[in-house]
């Protein structure tokens, strides 16, 4: 049947489509991929209304469980991309002022883009395309601190589900802090519900008992976890009984540091065999399947080896070693170890890994110990838990 060729014919065709019962249309469109549904919205207002309805979006998300990622591609300074597991670009989002910013490793409907060497941070809502630039200035209590002249910064975005509030944690740290500098900590609420929400300000927060290793920060269930700093007065660390795999955590709900440290499962073993101060590239933290994960990376002869220990609970939980990868595929250069990061555990047990220096997303199947690569020159990546249908 030939397609309509006049405006009147197209209008009559659209009217015929609109007479399809809504329930029948719901069931007919539900199996289609989100990318196709977004294109079909131009068919008629009724189709656009249905595929934008929260009930349809929720049902579609529940039946289409394939993961989506928010990524920055190397060489593109202006955009963030929504991509699928095959690397197909599903949406390109322009972000003003995004040059030099990296997608933080979140697993949320929002994305946090931040720089390492200044106080620049933006929060992106892929559903609307809205971008919020967070204020670079410090909390009032920190305005006259010398640390702000050349800070290394760390940002973490988390969702406090009990209140529905998104909060951003920020650490300011001047390199060489052993010579008299310090680490400062601040929190900002994005959706407080108050009149000040349009112009939120940073709030100064207390310091923990030990300094943190900022580059290890990861958010799990509204808490930000860090390994203790391995460069901070080793004598003081050992006097406090801290090992290189000890973990501090900041609770975004209470905006306080949790008491004490969480001991990792392998610190005594690796501290006895390696220099405590030179472990920067070997230990890392990750969030996988809703759990805090301690990642131990190392090189054994020609192999890259990565162990992943999952934590169940904070105070009374235990560590469970679930994965060990041994391969020559990943990180051929020793300095790359710090930039190899597990991103996501898929429903079938496969693991998505980001090797930042090569710009590669690697999918590892533990059942067959096989690897496949998605070569899109991905500079940084996070997991997008929203629906593509909600993206305008």
C-alpha positions as a Markdown table, in Angstrom:
| # | Residue | x | y | z |
|---|---|---|---|---|
| 1 | Unk | 0.0 | 0.0 | 0.0 |
| 2 | Unk | 1.5 | 3.3 | -1.0 |
| 3 | Unk | 2.2 | 5.8 | 1.8 |
| 4 | Unk | 0.1 | 8.9 | 2.1 |
| 5 | Unk | 1.3 | 11.7 | -0.1 |
| 6 | Unk | -0.8 | 14.7 | 0.8 |
| 7 | Unk | -1.4 | 16.4 | 4.1 |
| 8 | Unk | -5.1 | 15.4 | 4.0 |
| 9 | Unk | -4.3 | 11.8 | 3.4 |
| 10 | Unk | -1.8 | 11.8 | 6.2 |
| 11 | Unk | -4.3 | 13.3 | 8.6 |
| 12 | Unk | -6.9 | 10.6 | 7.7 |
| 13 | Unk | -4.3 | 7.9 | 8.2 |
| 14 | Unk | -3.4 | 9.3 | 11.6 |
| 15 | Unk | -7.1 | 9.5 | 12.5 |
| 16 | Unk | -7.5 | 5.8 | 11.6 |
| 17 | Unk | -4.6 | 4.9 | 13.8 |
| 18 | Unk | -6.0 | 6.9 | 16.7 |
| 19 | Unk | -9.1 | 4.7 | 16.6 |
| 20 | Unk | -7.1 | 1.7 | 17.7 |
| 21 | Unk | -8.2 | 0.9 | 21.3 |
| 22 | Unk | -5.7 | 2.2 | 23.8 |
| 23 | Unk | -5.3 | -1.2 | 25.5 |
| 24 | Unk | -4.7 | -2.9 | 22.3 |
| 25 | Unk | -2.2 | -0.3 | 21.2 |
| 26 | Unk | -0.5 | -0.6 | 24.6 |
| 27 | Unk | 0.1 | -4.3 | 24.1 |
| 28 | Unk | 1.1 | -4.0 | 20.5 |
| 29 | Unk | 3.8 | -1.3 | 21.1 |
| 30 | Unk | 5.1 | -2.8 | 24.4 |
| 31 | Unk | 7.5 | -5.3 | 22.7 |
| 32 | Unk | 9.1 | -2.7 | 20.5 |
| 33 | Unk | 12.6 | -1.4 | 21.3 |
| 34 | Unk | 12.6 | 2.1 | 22.9 |
| 35 | Unk | 14.5 | 3.6 | 20.0 |
| 36 | Unk | 11.8 | 2.5 | 17.6 |
| 37 | Unk | 9.1 | 3.8 | 19.9 |
| 38 | Unk | 10.7 | 7.2 | 20.0 |
| 39 | Unk | 10.5 | 7.4 | 16.2 |
| 40 | Unk | 6.9 | 6.2 | 16.2 |
| 41 | Unk | 5.8 | 9.2 | 18.3 |
| 42 | Unk | 5.5 | 11.3 | 15.2 |
| 43 | Unk | 2.8 | 9.0 | 13.8 |
| 44 | Unk | 0.0 | 10.6 | 15.9 |
| 45 | Unk | -0.6 | 12.5 | 19.1 |
| 46 | Unk | -2.3 | 9.5 | 20.6 |
| 47 | Unk | 0.8 | 7.3 | 20.0 |
| 48 | Unk | 3.0 | 10.0 | 21.4 |
| 49 | Unk | 0.8 | 10.4 | 24.5 |
| 50 | Unk | 0.7 | 6.7 | 25.1 |
| 51 | Unk | 4.4 | 6.1 | 24.7 |
| 52 | Unk | 5.1 | 9.1 | 27.1 |
| 53 | Unk | 2.7 | 7.9 | 29.7 |
| 54 | Unk | 4.5 | 6.9 | 33.0 |
| 55 | Unk | 2.5 | 3.7 | 33.2 |
| 56 | Unk | 3.7 | 2.7 | 29.7 |
| 57 | Unk | 7.3 | 3.8 | 30.4 |
| 58 | Unk | 7.4 | 1.8 | 33.6 |
| 59 | Unk | 6.0 | -1.3 | 31.9 |
| 60 | Unk | 8.4 | -1.0 | 29.0 |
| 61 | Unk | 11.4 | -0.6 | 31.3 |
| 62 | Unk | 10.3 | -3.7 | 33.3 |
| 63 | Unk | 10.1 | -5.8 | 30.1 |
| 64 | Unk | 13.3 | -4.4 | 28.4 |
| 65 | Unk | 16.1 | -4.9 | 30.9 |
| 66 | Unk | 19.1 | -4.3 | 28.6 |
| 67 | Unk | 21.5 | -1.8 | 30.3 |
| 68 | Unk | 22.0 | 1.7 | 29.1 |
| 69 | Unk | 25.2 | 3.7 | 29.6 |
| 70 | Unk | 26.0 | 7.4 | 29.7 |
| 71 | Unk | 29.4 | 8.0 | 28.1 |
| 72 | Unk | 31.7 | 10.6 | 26.9 |
| 73 | Unk | 33.6 | 9.9 | 23.7 |
| 74 | Unk | 37.2 | 10.9 | 23.3 |
| 75 | Unk | 37.6 | 14.0 | 21.2 |
| 76 | Unk | 34.0 | 15.2 | 21.7 |
| 77 | Unk | 34.1 | 18.1 | 24.3 |
| 78 | Unk | 30.5 | 19.1 | 24.1 |
| 79 | Unk | 28.2 | 16.0 | 24.3 |
| 80 | Unk | 27.2 | 13.0 | 26.5 |
| 81 | Unk | 25.9 | 10.0 | 24.7 |
| 82 | Unk | 23.3 | 7.4 | 25.8 |
| 83 | Unk | 24.5 | 4.0 | 24.4 |
| 84 | Unk | 23.5 | 0.4 | 24.6 |
| 85 | Unk | 25.5 | -2.7 | 25.3 |
| 86 | Unk | 26.3 | -3.1 | 21.6 |
| 87 | Unk | 27.7 | 0.5 | 21.4 |
| 88 | Unk | 24.8 | 1.9 | 19.4 |
| 89 | Unk | 24.2 | 5.6 | 20.1 |
| 90 | Unk | 20.6 | 6.0 | 21.2 |
| 91 | Unk | 20.8 | 9.7 | 22.1 |
| 92 | Unk | 23.2 | 12.6 | 22.0 |
| 93 | Unk | 22.9 | 15.2 | 24.7 |
| 94 | Unk | 24.6 | 18.6 | 24.4 |
| 95 | Unk | 26.1 | 19.8 | 27.7 |
| 96 | Unk | 27.2 | 23.4 | 28.0 |
| 97 | Unk | 30.6 | 23.8 | 29.6 |
| 98 | Unk | 31.3 | 20.0 | 29.4 |
| 99 | Unk | 34.9 | 20.3 | 28.2 |
| 100 | Unk | 37.3 | 18.7 | 30.7 |
| 101 | Unk | 34.5 | 17.0 | 32.6 |
| 102 | Unk | 34.2 | 13.2 | 33.1 |
| 103 | Unk | 31.1 | 11.1 | 33.6 |
| 104 | Unk | 31.3 | 9.9 | 37.2 |
| 105 | Unk | 30.6 | 6.2 | 37.9 |
| 106 | Unk | 27.0 | 6.5 | 39.0 |
| 107 | Unk | 24.1 | 4.1 | 38.5 |
| 108 | Unk | 21.2 | 6.6 | 38.6 |
| 109 | Unk | 18.6 | 8.3 | 36.4 |
| 110 | Unk | 20.9 | 11.4 | 36.6 |
| 111 | Unk | 24.5 | 11.8 | 35.5 |
| 112 | Unk | 27.3 | 13.7 | 37.4 |
| 113 | Unk | 30.0 | 15.3 | 35.3 |
| 114 | Unk | 33.0 | 16.6 | 37.1 |
| 115 | Unk | 36.6 | 17.8 | 36.7 |
| 116 | Unk | 39.6 | 16.5 | 38.7 |
| 117 | Unk | 41.5 | 19.7 | 39.1 |
| 118 | Unk | 39.0 | 22.5 | 39.8 |
| 119 | Unk | 35.6 | 22.9 | 41.4 |
| 120 | Unk | 33.6 | 22.4 | 38.2 |
| 121 | Unk | 30.7 | 20.0 | 38.3 |
| 122 | Unk | 27.4 | 19.6 | 36.4 |
| 123 | Unk | 24.4 | 17.4 | 36.9 |
| 124 | Unk | 22.6 | 16.2 | 33.8 |
| 125 | Unk | 19.1 | 14.9 | 33.6 |
| 126 | Unk | 19.0 | 12.8 | 30.4 |
| 127 | Unk | 15.2 | 12.6 | 30.5 |
| 128 | Unk | 14.8 | 16.4 | 30.0 |
| 129 | Unk | 18.3 | 17.4 | 28.8 |
| 130 | Unk | 18.5 | 19.9 | 31.7 |
| 131 | Unk | 22.0 | 20.7 | 32.9 |
| 132 | Unk | 22.7 | 22.2 | 36.3 |
| 133 | Unk | 26.0 | 23.8 | 37.0 |
| 134 | Unk | 26.9 | 23.5 | 40.6 |
| 135 | Unk | 28.3 | 26.6 | 42.4 |
| 136 | Unk | 32.2 | 26.5 | 42.3 |
| 137 | Unk | 32.5 | 28.6 | 45.4 |
| 138 | Unk | 33.1 | 26.9 | 48.7 |
| 139 | Unk | 30.9 | 26.7 | 51.8 |
| 140 | Unk | 31.0 | 29.9 | 53.9 |
| 141 | Unk | 33.2 | 28.2 | 56.5 |
| 142 | Unk | 35.8 | 27.4 | 53.9 |
| 143 | Unk | 36.1 | 30.7 | 52.0 |
| 144 | Unk | 39.4 | 31.8 | 53.5 |
| 145 | Unk | 41.2 | 28.4 | 53.5 |
| 146 | Unk | 44.5 | 28.3 | 51.6 |
| 147 | Unk | 43.5 | 24.9 | 50.3 |
| 148 | Unk | 41.2 | 26.5 | 47.7 |
| 149 | Unk | 44.0 | 28.1 | 45.7 |
| 150 | Unk | 44.8 | 24.9 | 43.8 |
| 151 | Unk | 42.5 | 22.1 | 44.8 |
| 152 | Unk | 42.2 | 18.6 | 43.7 |
| 153 | Unk | 38.5 | 17.9 | 43.8 |
| 154 | Unk | 36.3 | 14.8 | 44.0 |
| 155 | Unk | 32.5 | 14.7 | 43.5 |
| 156 | Unk | 30.0 | 12.0 | 44.2 |
| 157 | Unk | 26.2 | 12.1 | 43.4 |
| 158 | Unk | 23.8 | 10.0 | 45.4 |
| 159 | Unk | 20.1 | 9.5 | 45.9 |
| 160 | Unk | 18.7 | 9.3 | 49.4 |
| 161 | Unk | 15.7 | 7.1 | 48.7 |
| 162 | Unk | 13.9 | 7.7 | 52.0 |
| 163 | Unk | 13.5 | 11.4 | 51.1 |
| 164 | Unk | 13.9 | 11.3 | 47.3 |
| 165 | Unk | 16.7 | 13.9 | 47.6 |
| 166 | Unk | 19.7 | 13.9 | 45.4 |
| 167 | Unk | 22.9 | 15.1 | 47.2 |
| 168 | Unk | 26.3 | 15.9 | 45.9 |
| 169 | Unk | 29.4 | 15.2 | 48.1 |
| 170 | Unk | 32.5 | 17.3 | 47.4 |
| 171 | Unk | 36.1 | 16.9 | 48.7 |
| 172 | Unk | 38.7 | 19.7 | 48.2 |
| 173 | Unk | 42.3 | 18.7 | 48.7 |
| 174 | Unk | 45.5 | 20.5 | 47.9 |
| 175 | Unk | 48.2 | 18.2 | 46.7 |
| 176 | Unk | 51.1 | 18.0 | 49.1 |
| 177 | Unk | 48.8 | 18.2 | 52.1 |
| 178 | Unk | 51.5 | 16.6 | 54.3 |
| 179 | Unk | 53.2 | 20.0 | 54.2 |
| 180 | Unk | 50.3 | 21.7 | 56.0 |
| 181 | Unk | 47.3 | 21.4 | 53.8 |
| 182 | Unk | 44.2 | 19.4 | 54.5 |
| 183 | Unk | 41.1 | 17.9 | 53.1 |
| 184 | Unk | 37.8 | 19.7 | 53.3 |
| 185 | Unk | 34.3 | 18.2 | 52.8 |
| 186 | Unk | 31.0 | 19.7 | 51.7 |
| 187 | Unk | 27.5 | 18.6 | 50.7 |
| 188 | Unk | 24.9 | 20.2 | 48.5 |
| 189 | Unk | 21.2 | 19.2 | 48.1 |
| 190 | Unk | 19.8 | 19.4 | 44.6 |
| 191 | Unk | 16.1 | 19.1 | 45.3 |
| 192 | Unk | 15.5 | 20.1 | 48.9 |
| 193 | Unk | 11.9 | 21.4 | 48.1 |
| 194 | Unk | 12.7 | 24.8 | 49.7 |
| 195 | Unk | 12.8 | 28.2 | 48.0 |
| 196 | Unk | 16.7 | 28.0 | 48.1 |
| 197 | Unk | 16.6 | 24.9 | 45.7 |
| 198 | Unk | 17.1 | 27.2 | 42.7 |
| 199 | Unk | 20.4 | 28.5 | 44.2 |
| 200 | Unk | 21.8 | 25.7 | 46.5 |
| 201 | Unk | 24.9 | 26.3 | 48.5 |
| 202 | Unk | 27.6 | 24.0 | 49.8 |
| 203 | Unk | 27.5 | 23.1 | 53.5 |
| 204 | Unk | 30.7 | 22.4 | 55.3 |
| 205 | Unk | 31.0 | 18.9 | 56.9 |
| 206 | Unk | 33.2 | 17.5 | 59.6 |
| 207 | Unk | 36.4 | 15.6 | 58.9 |
| 208 | Unk | 36.8 | 11.9 | 59.6 |
| 209 | Unk | 39.5 | 10.5 | 61.8 |
| 210 | Unk | 41.8 | 9.7 | 58.8 |
| 211 | Unk | 42.3 | 11.3 | 55.4 |
| 212 | Unk | 40.7 | 9.5 | 52.4 |
| 213 | Unk | 42.0 | 8.4 | 49.1 |
| 214 | Unk | 39.6 | 10.5 | 47.0 |
| 215 | Unk | 40.1 | 8.8 | 43.7 |
| 216 | Unk | 38.6 | 5.6 | 45.2 |
| 217 | Unk | 35.3 | 7.1 | 46.2 |
| 218 | Unk | 32.1 | 5.2 | 45.2 |
| 219 | Unk | 28.5 | 5.6 | 46.1 |
| 220 | Unk | 26.5 | 2.6 | 47.4 |
| 221 | Unk | 23.0 | 3.0 | 48.8 |
| 222 | Unk | 23.3 | 6.7 | 49.7 |
| 223 | Unk | 26.7 | 6.3 | 51.3 |
| 224 | Unk | 30.1 | 7.4 | 49.8 |
| 225 | Unk | 32.9 | 4.9 | 50.5 |
| 226 | Unk | 36.7 | 5.6 | 50.4 |
| 227 | Unk | 39.9 | 3.7 | 51.1 |
| 228 | Unk | 42.0 | 5.4 | 53.7 |
| 229 | Unk | 44.8 | 7.6 | 52.3 |
| 230 | Unk | 48.0 | 5.6 | 51.9 |
| 231 | Unk | 50.1 | 8.8 | 51.8 |
| 232 | Unk | 48.9 | 10.3 | 55.0 |
| 233 | Unk | 51.5 | 9.9 | 57.8 |
| 234 | Unk | 52.1 | 6.2 | 57.8 |
| 235 | Unk | 53.0 | 6.1 | 61.4 |
| 236 | Unk | 49.7 | 7.6 | 62.4 |
| 237 | Unk | 47.9 | 5.1 | 60.2 |
| 238 | Unk | 49.7 | 2.1 | 61.8 |
| 239 | Unk | 49.2 | 3.6 | 65.3 |
| 240 | Unk | 45.4 | 3.7 | 64.5 |
| 241 | Unk | 45.6 | 0.1 | 63.3 |
| 242 | Unk | 44.6 | 1.0 | 59.8 |
| 243 | Unk | 45.5 | -1.2 | 56.8 |
| 244 | Unk | 45.6 | -0.3 | 53.2 |
| 245 | Unk | 42.2 | -1.9 | 52.6 |
| 246 | Unk | 40.4 | -0.1 | 55.5 |
| 247 | Unk | 37.4 | 1.9 | 54.3 |
| 248 | Unk | 35.8 | 5.1 | 55.6 |
| 249 | Unk | 32.2 | 6.0 | 54.7 |
| 250 | Unk | 30.1 | 9.2 | 54.6 |
| 251 | Unk | 26.3 | 8.8 | 55.1 |
| 252 | Unk | 24.5 | 11.2 | 52.7 |
| 253 | Unk | 21.2 | 10.9 | 54.6 |
| 254 | Unk | 22.7 | 12.0 | 58.0 |
| 255 | Unk | 25.5 | 14.0 | 56.4 |
| 256 | Unk | 28.0 | 12.5 | 58.9 |
| 257 | Unk | 30.9 | 10.2 | 58.7 |
| 258 | Unk | 30.1 | 6.7 | 60.0 |
| 259 | Unk | 32.0 | 5.7 | 63.1 |
| 260 | Unk | 35.1 | 3.6 | 62.7 |
| 261 | Unk | 36.5 | 2.0 | 59.6 |
| 262 | Unk | 35.4 | -1.0 | 57.7 |
| 263 | Unk | 38.2 | -3.6 | 57.4 |
| 264 | Unk | 38.7 | -5.2 | 54.0 |
| 265 | Unk | 39.3 | -8.9 | 53.5 |
| 266 | Unk | 42.9 | -8.9 | 52.2 |
| 267 | Unk | 44.9 | -6.1 | 53.9 |
| 268 | Unk | 47.1 | -8.1 | 56.1 |
| 269 | Unk | 48.1 | -10.3 | 53.2 |
| 270 | Unk | 49.0 | -7.6 | 50.7 |
| 271 | Unk | 50.6 | -5.2 | 53.3 |
| 272 | Unk | 53.0 | -7.9 | 54.3 |
| 273 | Unk | 54.1 | -8.5 | 50.7 |
| 274 | Unk | 54.1 | -4.9 | 49.3 |
| 275 | Unk | 55.1 | -1.4 | 50.2 |
| 276 | Unk | 52.1 | 0.2 | 52.0 |
| 277 | Unk | 52.8 | 3.6 | 50.5 |
| 278 | Unk | 53.0 | 2.5 | 46.9 |
| 279 | Unk | 49.7 | 0.7 | 46.5 |
| 280 | Unk | 47.9 | 3.4 | 44.5 |
| 281 | Unk | 47.3 | 1.3 | 41.5 |
| 282 | Unk | 46.3 | -1.9 | 43.2 |
| 283 | Unk | 43.2 | -1.3 | 45.4 |
| 284 | Unk | 40.0 | 0.3 | 44.3 |
| 285 | Unk | 36.3 | 0.3 | 45.3 |
| 286 | Unk | 33.3 | -0.2 | 43.0 |
| 287 | Unk | 29.5 | -0.6 | 43.2 |
| 288 | Unk | 28.2 | -3.7 | 41.6 |
| 289 | Unk | 24.7 | -5.2 | 41.9 |
| 290 | Unk | 24.0 | -2.8 | 44.8 |
| 291 | Unk | 27.0 | -4.0 | 46.8 |
| 292 | Unk | 30.2 | -2.4 | 47.9 |
| 293 | Unk | 33.1 | -4.2 | 46.1 |
| 294 | Unk | 36.8 | -4.2 | 47.0 |
| 295 | Unk | 38.8 | -4.6 | 43.8 |
| 296 | Unk | 42.4 | -5.9 | 44.0 |
| 297 | Unk | 44.4 | -5.4 | 40.8 |
| 298 | Unk | 47.9 | -6.6 | 40.2 |
| 299 | Unk | 50.3 | -8.0 | 37.5 |
| 300 | Unk | 51.5 | -11.5 | 37.7 |
| 301 | Unk | 54.2 | -12.1 | 35.1 |
| 302 | Unk | 52.4 | -11.5 | 31.7 |
| 303 | Unk | 48.9 | -11.6 | 33.2 |
| 304 | Unk | 46.6 | -8.9 | 34.6 |
| 305 | Unk | 44.7 | -10.2 | 37.6 |
| 306 | Unk | 41.7 | -8.7 | 39.3 |
| 307 | Unk | 39.9 | -10.1 | 42.4 |
| 308 | Unk | 36.5 | -8.7 | 43.4 |
| 309 | Unk | 35.2 | -9.0 | 46.9 |
| 310 | Unk | 31.5 | -8.2 | 47.6 |
| 311 | Unk | 30.4 | -6.8 | 51.0 |
| 312 | Unk | 27.0 | -7.7 | 52.4 |
| 313 | Unk | 26.0 | -5.1 | 55.0 |
| 314 | Unk | 28.2 | -2.6 | 56.7 |
| 315 | Unk | 28.6 | -3.4 | 60.4 |
| 316 | Unk | 27.7 | -7.1 | 60.6 |
| 317 | Unk | 28.2 | -8.1 | 57.0 |
| 318 | Unk | 31.0 | -10.2 | 55.5 |
| 319 | Unk | 33.1 | -10.2 | 52.4 |
| 320 | Unk | 32.6 | -12.7 | 49.6 |
| 321 | Unk | 35.1 | -13.2 | 46.8 |
| 322 | Unk | 32.9 | -13.6 | 43.7 |
| 323 | Unk | 35.2 | -13.0 | 40.7 |
| 324 | Unk | 38.8 | -13.5 | 39.7 |
| 325 | Unk | 39.9 | -12.4 | 36.3 |
| 326 | Unk | 43.3 | -13.5 | 34.9 |
| 327 | Unk | 44.0 | -12.4 | 31.4 |
| 328 | Unk | 46.5 | -10.8 | 28.9 |
| 329 | Unk | 43.7 | -8.9 | 27.3 |
| 330 | Unk | 43.5 | -6.0 | 29.8 |
| 331 | Unk | 46.0 | -3.4 | 30.7 |
| 332 | Unk | 49.2 | -4.3 | 29.0 |
| 333 | Unk | 51.0 | -1.3 | 30.6 |
| 334 | Unk | 51.5 | -1.5 | 34.4 |
| 335 | Unk | 50.5 | 2.2 | 34.9 |
| 336 | Unk | 47.0 | 1.4 | 33.5 |
| 337 | Unk | 46.0 | -0.7 | 36.5 |
| 338 | Unk | 44.4 | 2.3 | 38.3 |
| 339 | Unk | 42.3 | 3.0 | 35.2 |
| 340 | Unk | 40.7 | -0.4 | 34.8 |
| 341 | Unk | 37.3 | -0.4 | 36.5 |
| 342 | Unk | 34.4 | -2.8 | 36.7 |
| 343 | Unk | 31.2 | -1.0 | 35.7 |
| 344 | Unk | 28.3 | -3.4 | 35.8 |
| 345 | Unk | 27.2 | -7.0 | 36.4 |
| 346 | Unk | 24.7 | -8.0 | 33.7 |
| 347 | Unk | 21.7 | -10.2 | 34.5 |
| 348 | Unk | 23.3 | -13.2 | 32.9 |
| 349 | Unk | 26.5 | -12.8 | 35.1 |
| 350 | Unk | 28.7 | -11.2 | 32.6 |
| 351 | Unk | 30.8 | -8.3 | 33.8 |
| 352 | Unk | 31.3 | -5.0 | 32.0 |
| 353 | Unk | 34.8 | -3.5 | 32.5 |
| 354 | Unk | 36.1 | -0.1 | 31.4 |
| 355 | Unk | 39.7 | 0.2 | 30.4 |
| 356 | Unk | 40.0 | 4.0 | 30.2 |
| 357 | Unk | 43.5 | 4.4 | 28.6 |
| 358 | Unk | 42.4 | 2.3 | 25.6 |
| 359 | Unk | 38.8 | 3.8 | 25.7 |
| 360 | Unk | 37.4 | 0.3 | 25.6 |
| 361 | Unk | 34.4 | -1.3 | 27.3 |
| 362 | Unk | 35.2 | -5.0 | 27.8 |
| 363 | Unk | 32.5 | -7.7 | 28.5 |
| 364 | Unk | 33.9 | -10.7 | 30.3 |
| 365 | Unk | 31.9 | -13.9 | 30.6 |
| 366 | Unk | 33.1 | -15.8 | 33.7 |
| 367 | Unk | 31.4 | -19.0 | 32.5 |
| 368 | Unk | 33.7 | -19.3 | 29.5 |
| 369 | Unk | 36.5 | -16.9 | 30.5 |
| 370 | Unk | 35.9 | -15.1 | 27.2 |
| 371 | Unk | 36.2 | -11.4 | 26.4 |
| 372 | Unk | 34.5 | -9.2 | 23.8 |
| 373 | Unk | 35.2 | -5.5 | 23.3 |
| 374 | Unk | 33.2 | -2.5 | 22.4 |
| 375 | Unk | 35.6 | 0.0 | 20.8 |
| 376 | Unk | 34.0 | 3.4 | 20.8 |
| 377 | Unk | 36.9 | 5.3 | 22.5 |
| 378 | Unk | 34.8 | 5.7 | 25.6 |
| 379 | Unk | 36.6 | 8.3 | 27.8 |
| 380 | Unk | 34.3 | 7.9 | 30.9 |
| 381 | Unk | 31.1 | 6.0 | 31.5 |
| 382 | Unk | 28.3 | 5.6 | 34.0 |
| 383 | Unk | 25.2 | 3.5 | 34.1 |
| 384 | Unk | 21.8 | 5.1 | 33.2 |
| 385 | Unk | 18.9 | 3.6 | 35.1 |
| 386 | Unk | 16.2 | 5.8 | 33.5 |
| 387 | Unk | 14.1 | 5.0 | 30.5 |
| 388 | Unk | 15.0 | 6.0 | 27.0 |
| 389 | Unk | 11.3 | 6.7 | 26.5 |
| 390 | Unk | 11.5 | 9.5 | 29.0 |
| 391 | Unk | 14.2 | 11.3 | 27.0 |
| 392 | Unk | 12.8 | 14.1 | 24.9 |
